[in-house]
Amino acid sequence: MNNAKPLPHTPLPLVRLTEFEAAVFSCAIWAQSLGGLVFAFSLTLPSPAEALWRGFPAAQCQYPIEMPNPVGIAVSPTSDLQHELVFLHDLGYDAVEISPDGFDLIFCGRLQYPLVNDVVPVLERHGFRYSVHSPAALDLRDLRDRDLQMQMAESVVEFCRLIHAEVLVLHFEQQSADAAVETAFLDSVRRLADRAQNQRLRIGIENIEVERLAPVLDFVRRVDRPNVGLTFDVGHAFLAARYFGFDYLEAVRAARSPLIHLHVTDNFGRYDPLRLENFTLYRTQRTRDIFPVGRGDLHLPVGWGAIPYEETFAELRGYQGSVITEYRYNLFRAHARGLAEHLRSLVRRLAP
């Protein structure tokens, strides 16, 4: 039996400082008694990589900036999370989205604490704002394994607590024609929301390209919980609009009101029917199969596909919340810095 317990968890204090105050706070003050005091000020904050090399948590070596739209990225599964987070920090990202299944943290619905205890301290060492993406295997419409699915969902909420995640992303997926299944889904999300409310965690229901946006918005309304809103996935909406025949920018406007979390990638709006016919096979496709034909949810960097991002962000102007890119950055590492800068320039257009 695994009797491992989670590590004691003490949150880092968050102090909002101006740039000048942060610089002064980081000053090295040396006093000498030869005719008075001599103050030597070091006004340069260490980079995250330098801070880690010197043995200090980067979260304590960078001043947090109050910002309406933190720009973040979904971290790819890796055997060296520490190295990956330093890389993303040096690119200037403010936030990270992590999927517990990407790091094999859940076994049979329950957190595997020996592995969780490896990951949590690494995440705490950095000054990111965190969101959590629910596991791909989570299906709250699954009535046969409902207890296991609910246990998995509660484990994800607990993981959110351990890393101080602000948003948990749940896929809406495709509606069922069975009213009992849809009722169970609604009830499960409400139960999860009530539990999340105790830790001030918000749940963002994500639109998927297998369904129109309207049912997702209606579902968020029917959940009727103050901590439940919409995770709007721009790439999914663009694909769905082309496939189901609705107006994409109209959908963007409709998403603005319940929006609490934003996912951005790029694609060409060419729907892959295999996504509906055989999702397991769909996920086995390689980039050499899909990139040349530009089909499906390609997870390209913003600006590399056909999504009209300038018009999209104009419709979302005034949105306050994280903007998370989910592009396959390991395929484009040589361009990662320029892509991060391009995204930040677009995000600035969200300002009212």
Tab-separated table of C-alpha atoms in Angstrom:
chain	number	residue	atom	x	y	z
A	1	MET	CA	0.000	0.000	0.000
A	2	ASN	CA	1.197	3.489	-0.839
A	3	ASN	CA	1.192	5.513	2.388
A	4	ALA	CA	3.053	8.505	1.018
A	5	LYS	CA	1.548	11.828	2.013
A	6	PRO	CA	1.623	15.170	0.228
A	7	LEU	CA	4.399	17.511	1.193
A	8	PRO	CA	3.552	20.271	3.673
A	9	HIS	CA	2.409	23.181	1.578
A	10	THR	CA	3.180	26.755	2.552
A	11	PRO	CA	2.263	29.348	-0.070
A	12	LEU	CA	4.824	31.973	-0.984
A	13	PRO	CA	3.756	35.455	0.061
A	14	LEU	CA	2.696	37.619	-2.859
A	15	VAL	CA	3.675	41.267	-2.606
A	16	ARG	CA	2.734	43.722	-5.311
A	17	LEU	CA	5.623	46.123	-5.944
A	18	THR	CA	6.320	48.856	-8.422
A	19	GLU	CA	9.446	48.423	-10.548
A	20	PHE	CA	11.266	51.055	-8.477
A	21	GLU	CA	10.222	49.472	-5.172
A	22	ALA	CA	11.335	46.065	-6.410
A	23	ALA	CA	14.714	47.448	-7.398
A	24	VAL	CA	15.168	49.135	-4.040
A	25	PHE	CA	14.060	45.988	-2.246
A	26	SER	CA	16.764	44.004	-4.059
A	27	CYS	CA	19.514	46.491	-3.206
A	28	ALA	CA	22.553	45.272	-1.386
A	29	ILE	CA	23.187	47.780	1.408
A	30	TRP	CA	26.671	47.778	2.844
A	31	ALA	CA	27.508	49.893	5.880
A	32	GLN	CA	30.984	51.052	6.811
A	33	SER	CA	31.947	53.053	9.880
A	34	LEU	CA	34.764	55.068	8.279
A	35	GLY	CA	33.315	58.559	8.301
A	36	GLY	CA	29.717	57.486	7.695
A	37	LEU	CA	27.608	54.976	5.835
A	38	VAL	CA	28.259	53.998	2.273
A	39	PHE	CA	25.350	52.459	0.415
A	40	ALA	CA	26.031	50.332	-2.639
A	41	PHE	CA	22.912	49.714	-4.644
A	42	SER	CA	22.505	46.934	-7.152
A	43	LEU	CA	19.533	47.879	-9.305
A	44	THR	CA	19.518	44.816	-11.536
A	45	LEU	CA	17.212	41.941	-10.723
A	46	PRO	CA	18.647	38.484	-11.509
A	47	SER	CA	17.176	36.534	-14.377
A	48	PRO	CA	15.260	33.357	-13.448
A	49	ALA	CA	18.099	31.198	-14.782
A	50	GLU	CA	20.705	33.139	-12.776
A	51	ALA	CA	18.517	33.047	-9.687
A	52	LEU	CA	18.185	29.279	-9.918
A	53	TRP	CA	21.924	28.863	-10.539
A	54	ARG	CA	22.559	30.840	-7.354
A	55	GLY	CA	20.191	28.599	-5.437
A	56	PHE	CA	17.290	31.008	-4.899
A	57	PRO	CA	13.711	30.351	-6.027
A	58	ALA	CA	12.980	32.471	-9.086
A	59	ALA	CA	9.608	33.318	-7.550
A	60	GLN	CA	11.460	35.239	-4.849
A	61	CYS	CA	13.873	36.934	-7.264
A	62	GLN	CA	11.381	38.540	-9.611
A	63	TYR	CA	8.886	41.191	-8.681
A	64	PRO	CA	5.291	40.250	-9.554
A	65	ILE	CA	3.588	42.678	-11.894
A	66	GLU	CA	-0.134	43.358	-11.699
A	67	MET	CA	-1.356	42.684	-15.220
A	68	PRO	CA	-4.824	42.198	-16.694
A	69	ASN	CA	-3.680	39.570	-19.214
A	70	PRO	CA	-0.866	37.269	-18.087
A	71	VAL	CA	0.569	35.534	-21.154
A	72	GLY	CA	1.161	31.840	-20.601
A	73	ILE	CA	1.933	28.552	-22.291
A	74	ALA	CA	0.922	24.920	-21.845
A	75	VAL	CA	4.021	23.052	-20.703
A	76	SER	CA	4.894	19.944	-22.700
A	77	PRO	CA	5.421	16.646	-20.862
A	78	THR	CA	9.112	16.343	-20.071
A	79	SER	CA	11.490	14.333	-17.927
A	80	ASP	CA	13.138	17.568	-16.760
A	81	LEU	CA	10.382	19.934	-15.648
A	82	GLN	CA	12.880	22.197	-13.878
A	83	HIS	CA	14.814	22.838	-17.093
A	84	GLU	CA	11.616	23.351	-19.068
A	85	LEU	CA	10.237	25.958	-16.660
A	86	VAL	CA	13.517	27.905	-16.692
A	87	PHE	CA	13.328	27.893	-20.508
A	88	LEU	CA	9.737	29.211	-20.469
A	89	HIS	CA	10.566	31.795	-17.805
A	90	ASP	CA	13.434	33.110	-19.894
A	91	LEU	CA	11.048	33.503	-22.838
A	92	GLY	CA	9.072	35.929	-20.675
A	93	TYR	CA	5.924	33.909	-20.033
A	94	ASP	CA	3.933	34.874	-16.933
A	95	ALA	CA	1.770	31.759	-16.626
A	96	VAL	CA	1.935	28.016	-17.226
A	97	GLU	CA	-0.820	25.483	-17.830
A	98	ILE	CA	-0.055	21.930	-16.783
A	99	SER	CA	-1.879	18.643	-17.364
A	100	PRO	CA	-1.438	16.106	-14.544
A	101	ASP	CA	-1.775	13.213	-16.984
A	102	GLY	CA	1.156	14.616	-18.963
A	103	PHE	CA	3.330	13.804	-15.952
A	104	ASP	CA	1.509	10.583	-14.948
A	105	LEU	CA	0.366	11.966	-11.592
A	106	ILE	CA	-2.976	10.118	-11.425
A	107	PHE	CA	-3.378	6.346	-11.127
A	108	CYS	CA	-6.881	4.837	-11.166
A	109	GLY	CA	-8.456	8.166	-10.298
A	110	ARG	CA	-6.149	9.053	-7.412
A	111	LEU	CA	-3.102	11.266	-7.094
A	112	GLN	CA	0.122	9.287	-6.851
A	113	TYR	CA	1.795	11.328	-4.125
A	114	PRO	CA	5.402	10.119	-4.561
A	115	LEU	CA	5.222	11.574	-8.083
A	116	VAL	CA	3.168	14.621	-7.065
A	117	ASN	CA	5.754	15.385	-4.388
A	118	ASP	CA	8.422	15.435	-7.100
A	119	VAL	CA	6.499	17.937	-9.230
A	120	VAL	CA	4.975	20.403	-6.748
A	121	PRO	CA	8.274	21.782	-5.334
A	122	VAL	CA	9.564	22.361	-8.872
A	123	LEU	CA	6.441	24.346	-9.760
A	124	GLU	CA	6.663	26.343	-6.522
A	125	ARG	CA	10.228	27.348	-7.306
A	126	HIS	CA	9.065	29.606	-10.125
A	127	GLY	CA	7.009	32.785	-10.189
A	128	PHE	CA	4.371	31.538	-12.618
A	129	ARG	CA	0.628	31.790	-12.321
A	130	TYR	CA	-0.774	28.302	-12.855
A	131	SER	CA	-3.804	26.794	-14.501
A	132	VAL	CA	-4.511	23.073	-14.809
A	133	HIS	CA	-5.884	21.203	-17.806
A	134	SER	CA	-7.978	18.175	-16.873
A	135	PRO	CA	-6.752	14.738	-18.033
A	136	ALA	CA	-7.720	13.544	-21.498
A	137	ALA	CA	-9.255	10.448	-19.875
A	138	LEU	CA	-11.634	12.499	-17.716
A	139	ASP	CA	-15.210	12.011	-18.945
A	140	LEU	CA	-17.932	13.217	-16.610
A	141	ARG	CA	-20.541	11.818	-19.015
A	142	ASP	CA	-19.276	8.274	-18.379
A	143	LEU	CA	-22.072	6.629	-16.366
A	144	ARG	CA	-20.441	3.183	-16.235
A	145	ASP	CA	-17.402	4.489	-14.362
A	146	ARG	CA	-19.004	7.524	-12.784
A	147	ASP	CA	-17.467	7.013	-9.340
A	148	LEU	CA	-13.979	6.617	-10.788
A	149	GLN	CA	-14.438	9.630	-13.061
A	150	MET	CA	-15.619	11.783	-10.156
A	151	GLN	CA	-12.672	10.593	-8.062
A	152	MET	CA	-10.336	11.587	-10.882
A	153	ALA	CA	-11.951	15.019	-11.124
A	154	GLU	CA	-11.634	15.547	-7.368
A	155	SER	CA	-7.978	14.508	-7.560
A	156	VAL	CA	-7.416	17.172	-10.199
A	157	VAL	CA	-9.053	19.778	-7.949
A	158	GLU	CA	-6.726	18.701	-5.146
A	159	PHE	CA	-3.727	19.057	-7.468
A	160	CYS	CA	-4.951	22.571	-8.269
A	161	ARG	CA	-4.928	23.330	-4.549
A	162	LEU	CA	-1.391	22.056	-4.132
A	163	ILE	CA	0.004	24.327	-6.845
A	164	HIS	CA	-2.329	27.319	-6.208
A	165	ALA	CA	-3.866	27.022	-9.669
A	166	GLU	CA	-6.327	29.775	-10.533
A	167	VAL	CA	-8.316	27.959	-13.242
A	168	LEU	CA	-9.170	24.326	-13.965
A	169	VAL	CA	-10.009	23.627	-17.609
A	170	LEU	CA	-12.697	21.011	-18.337
A	171	HIS	CA	-13.599	19.901	-21.864
A	172	PHE	CA	-17.253	20.119	-22.878
A	173	GLU	CA	-16.801	17.599	-25.712
A	174	GLN	CA	-19.871	16.457	-27.676
A	175	GLN	CA	-23.388	16.446	-26.283
A	176	SER	CA	-25.113	13.112	-25.829
A	177	ALA	CA	-28.621	12.426	-27.128
A	178	ASP	CA	-29.319	10.727	-23.784
A	179	ALA	CA	-30.926	13.173	-21.345
A	180	ALA	CA	-29.767	11.083	-18.370
A	181	VAL	CA	-26.149	11.404	-19.487
A	182	GLU	CA	-26.444	15.180	-19.850
A	183	THR	CA	-28.112	15.480	-16.441
A	184	ALA	CA	-25.301	13.464	-14.857
A	185	PHE	CA	-22.709	15.680	-16.568
A	186	LEU	CA	-24.392	18.829	-15.268
A	187	ASP	CA	-24.654	17.415	-11.751
A	188	SER	CA	-20.989	16.339	-11.735
A	189	VAL	CA	-19.748	19.762	-12.815
A	190	ARG	CA	-21.891	21.455	-10.159
A	191	ARG	CA	-20.483	19.155	-7.464
A	192	LEU	CA	-16.972	19.846	-8.658
A	193	ALA	CA	-17.609	23.592	-8.730
A	194	ASP	CA	-18.895	23.562	-5.160
A	195	ARG	CA	-15.761	21.776	-4.020
A	196	ALA	CA	-13.519	24.128	-6.006
A	197	GLN	CA	-15.260	27.166	-4.535
A	198	ASN	CA	-13.759	26.321	-1.138
A	199	GLN	CA	-10.269	26.944	-2.531
A	200	ARG	CA	-11.212	29.924	-4.717
A	201	LEU	CA	-10.630	27.892	-7.865
A	202	ARG	CA	-12.509	28.754	-11.045
A	203	ILE	CA	-13.583	26.151	-13.594
A	204	GLY	CA	-13.472	27.019	-17.285
A	205	ILE	CA	-15.607	24.836	-19.553
A	206	GLU	CA	-13.721	24.559	-22.847
A	207	ASN	CA	-15.402	24.508	-26.244
A	208	ILE	CA	-14.178	21.668	-28.459
A	209	GLU	CA	-14.313	21.493	-32.254
A	210	VAL	CA	-16.717	18.525	-32.116
A	211	GLU	CA	-19.549	20.796	-30.966
A	212	ARG	CA	-21.015	24.205	-31.746
A	213	LEU	CA	-20.327	26.998	-29.276
A	214	ALA	CA	-23.983	27.671	-28.410
A	215	PRO	CA	-24.513	24.477	-26.341
A	216	VAL	CA	-21.328	25.208	-24.390
A	217	LEU	CA	-22.525	28.704	-23.504
A	218	ASP	CA	-25.931	27.322	-22.536
A	219	PHE	CA	-24.285	24.704	-20.322
A	220	VAL	CA	-22.196	27.318	-18.494
A	221	ARG	CA	-25.414	29.266	-17.857
A	222	ARG	CA	-27.234	26.183	-16.523
A	223	VAL	CA	-24.394	25.195	-14.186
A	224	ASP	CA	-25.168	28.493	-12.461
A	225	ARG	CA	-22.123	28.676	-10.213
A	226	PRO	CA	-20.165	31.903	-9.659
A	227	ASN	CA	-16.829	30.132	-10.155
A	228	VAL	CA	-17.752	28.490	-13.476
A	229	GLY	CA	-17.221	30.251	-16.795
A	230	LEU	CA	-15.919	29.664	-20.289
A	231	THR	CA	-12.459	28.640	-21.416
A	232	PHE	CA	-12.646	29.874	-24.987
A	233	ASP	CA	-10.387	27.918	-27.326
A	234	VAL	CA	-9.925	30.064	-30.422
A	235	GLY	CA	-8.557	27.232	-32.566
A	236	HIS	CA	-11.461	24.938	-31.710
A	237	ALA	CA	-14.017	27.669	-32.435
A	238	PHE	CA	-12.445	28.404	-35.829
A	239	LEU	CA	-12.557	24.735	-36.850
A	240	ALA	CA	-16.111	24.253	-35.585
A	241	ALA	CA	-17.328	27.379	-37.395
A	242	ARG	CA	-15.987	26.075	-40.699
A	243	TYR	CA	-17.390	22.567	-40.130
A	244	PHE	CA	-20.817	23.374	-38.673
A	245	GLY	CA	-21.345	26.517	-40.731
A	246	PHE	CA	-21.727	29.266	-38.128
A	247	ASP	CA	-20.148	32.727	-38.147
A	248	TYR	CA	-16.784	32.607	-36.378
A	249	LEU	CA	-16.562	36.252	-35.282
A	250	GLU	CA	-20.166	36.153	-34.071
A	251	ALA	CA	-19.169	33.221	-31.880
A	252	VAL	CA	-16.202	35.199	-30.552
A	253	ARG	CA	-18.553	38.034	-29.593
A	254	ALA	CA	-20.898	35.580	-27.859
A	255	ALA	CA	-17.970	34.137	-25.893
A	256	ARG	CA	-16.906	37.487	-24.474
A	257	SER	CA	-19.373	37.690	-21.561
A	258	PRO	CA	-18.761	34.316	-19.818
A	259	LEU	CA	-15.038	34.260	-20.713
A	260	ILE	CA	-12.624	33.558	-17.825
A	261	HIS	CA	-9.717	31.846	-19.618
A	262	LEU	CA	-8.387	31.972	-23.181
A	263	HIS	CA	-6.577	29.328	-25.254
A	264	VAL	CA	-4.825	30.371	-28.473
A	265	THR	CA	-3.223	28.315	-31.247
A	266	ASP	CA	-3.519	28.435	-35.019
A	267	ASN	CA	-4.859	26.195	-37.762
A	268	PHE	CA	-6.292	26.462	-41.281
A	269	GLY	CA	-9.936	25.758	-40.475
A	270	ARG	CA	-9.787	22.414	-42.301
A	271	TYR	CA	-11.779	20.009	-40.166
A	272	ASP	CA	-10.610	16.412	-39.863
A	273	PRO	CA	-13.706	14.121	-39.798
A	274	LEU	CA	-11.605	11.484	-38.051
A	275	ARG	CA	-11.934	13.608	-34.894
A	276	LEU	CA	-15.607	12.556	-34.716
A	277	GLU	CA	-15.272	9.115	-36.263
A	278	ASN	CA	-12.316	7.662	-34.339
A	279	PHE	CA	-10.681	9.930	-31.767
A	280	THR	CA	-8.148	7.271	-30.727
A	281	LEU	CA	-6.882	6.933	-34.294
A	282	TYR	CA	-7.055	10.718	-34.753
A	283	ARG	CA	-4.606	11.207	-31.886
A	284	THR	CA	-2.055	8.811	-33.396
A	285	GLN	CA	-1.538	10.966	-36.490
A	286	ARG	CA	1.955	12.393	-36.898
A	287	THR	CA	2.835	15.921	-37.925
A	288	ARG	CA	4.062	14.573	-41.277
A	289	ASP	CA	0.494	13.315	-41.840
A	290	ILE	CA	-1.358	16.503	-40.942
A	291	PHE	CA	0.921	19.517	-41.439
A	292	PRO	CA	1.292	19.159	-45.244
A	293	VAL	CA	-2.494	18.998	-45.740
A	294	GLY	CA	-3.247	21.537	-42.991
A	295	ARG	CA	-6.050	19.450	-41.560
A	296	GLY	CA	-7.369	19.339	-37.994
A	297	ASP	CA	-6.438	20.937	-34.688
A	298	LEU	CA	-2.791	21.498	-35.588
A	299	HIS	CA	-1.749	23.498	-32.514
A	300	LEU	CA	0.420	25.800	-34.611
A	301	PRO	CA	1.951	29.019	-33.286
A	302	VAL	CA	-0.343	32.034	-33.485
A	303	GLY	CA	0.150	33.660	-36.887
A	304	TRP	CA	1.153	30.491	-38.723
A	305	GLY	CA	-2.360	29.466	-39.772
A	306	ALA	CA	-5.493	31.190	-41.081
A	307	ILE	CA	-7.228	32.419	-37.908
A	308	PRO	CA	-7.861	36.197	-38.047
A	309	TYR	CA	-6.281	37.008	-34.693
A	310	GLU	CA	-6.338	40.790	-35.005
A	311	GLU	CA	-10.111	40.735	-35.525
A	312	THR	CA	-10.495	38.079	-32.821
A	313	PHE	CA	-8.676	40.127	-30.202
A	314	ALA	CA	-10.552	43.262	-31.258
A	315	GLU	CA	-13.801	41.449	-30.402
A	316	LEU	CA	-12.352	40.370	-27.045
A	317	ARG	CA	-11.044	43.815	-26.100
A	318	GLY	CA	-11.437	44.444	-22.381
A	319	TYR	CA	-11.093	40.774	-21.413
A	320	GLN	CA	-9.082	40.376	-18.225
A	321	GLY	CA	-7.560	36.965	-17.628
A	322	SER	CA	-4.791	34.668	-18.775
A	323	VAL	CA	-4.034	34.054	-22.434
A	324	ILE	CA	-2.529	30.575	-22.792
A	325	THR	CA	-0.909	29.388	-25.997
A	326	GLU	CA	-0.941	25.632	-26.580
A	327	TYR	CA	1.252	25.423	-29.660
A	328	ARG	CA	3.709	22.518	-29.995
A	329	TYR	CA	6.685	24.591	-28.942
A	330	ASN	CA	9.089	21.650	-28.868
A	331	LEU	CA	8.770	21.537	-32.667
A	332	PHE	CA	9.609	25.225	-33.000
A	333	ARG	CA	12.142	25.888	-30.239
A	334	ALA	CA	14.429	27.874	-32.536
A	335	HIS	CA	11.583	30.352	-33.053
A	336	ALA	CA	10.220	30.297	-29.495
A	337	ARG	CA	11.443	33.732	-28.425
A	338	GLY	CA	10.064	35.525	-31.456
A	339	LEU	CA	6.761	33.686	-31.139
A	340	ALA	CA	6.449	34.697	-27.478
A	341	GLU	CA	7.110	38.339	-28.367
A	342	HIS	CA	4.566	38.220	-31.200
A	343	LEU	CA	1.897	36.838	-28.878
A	344	ARG	CA	2.576	39.509	-26.269
A	345	SER	CA	2.202	42.208	-28.919
A	346	LEU	CA	-1.214	40.806	-29.841
A	347	VAL	CA	-2.324	40.451	-26.233
A	348	ARG	CA	-1.640	44.136	-25.625
A	349	ARG	CA	-4.547	44.819	-27.984
A	350	LEU	CA	-6.941	43.353	-25.420
A	351	ALA	CA	-6.513	46.463	-23.297
A	352	PRO	CA	-9.761	48.503	-23.178
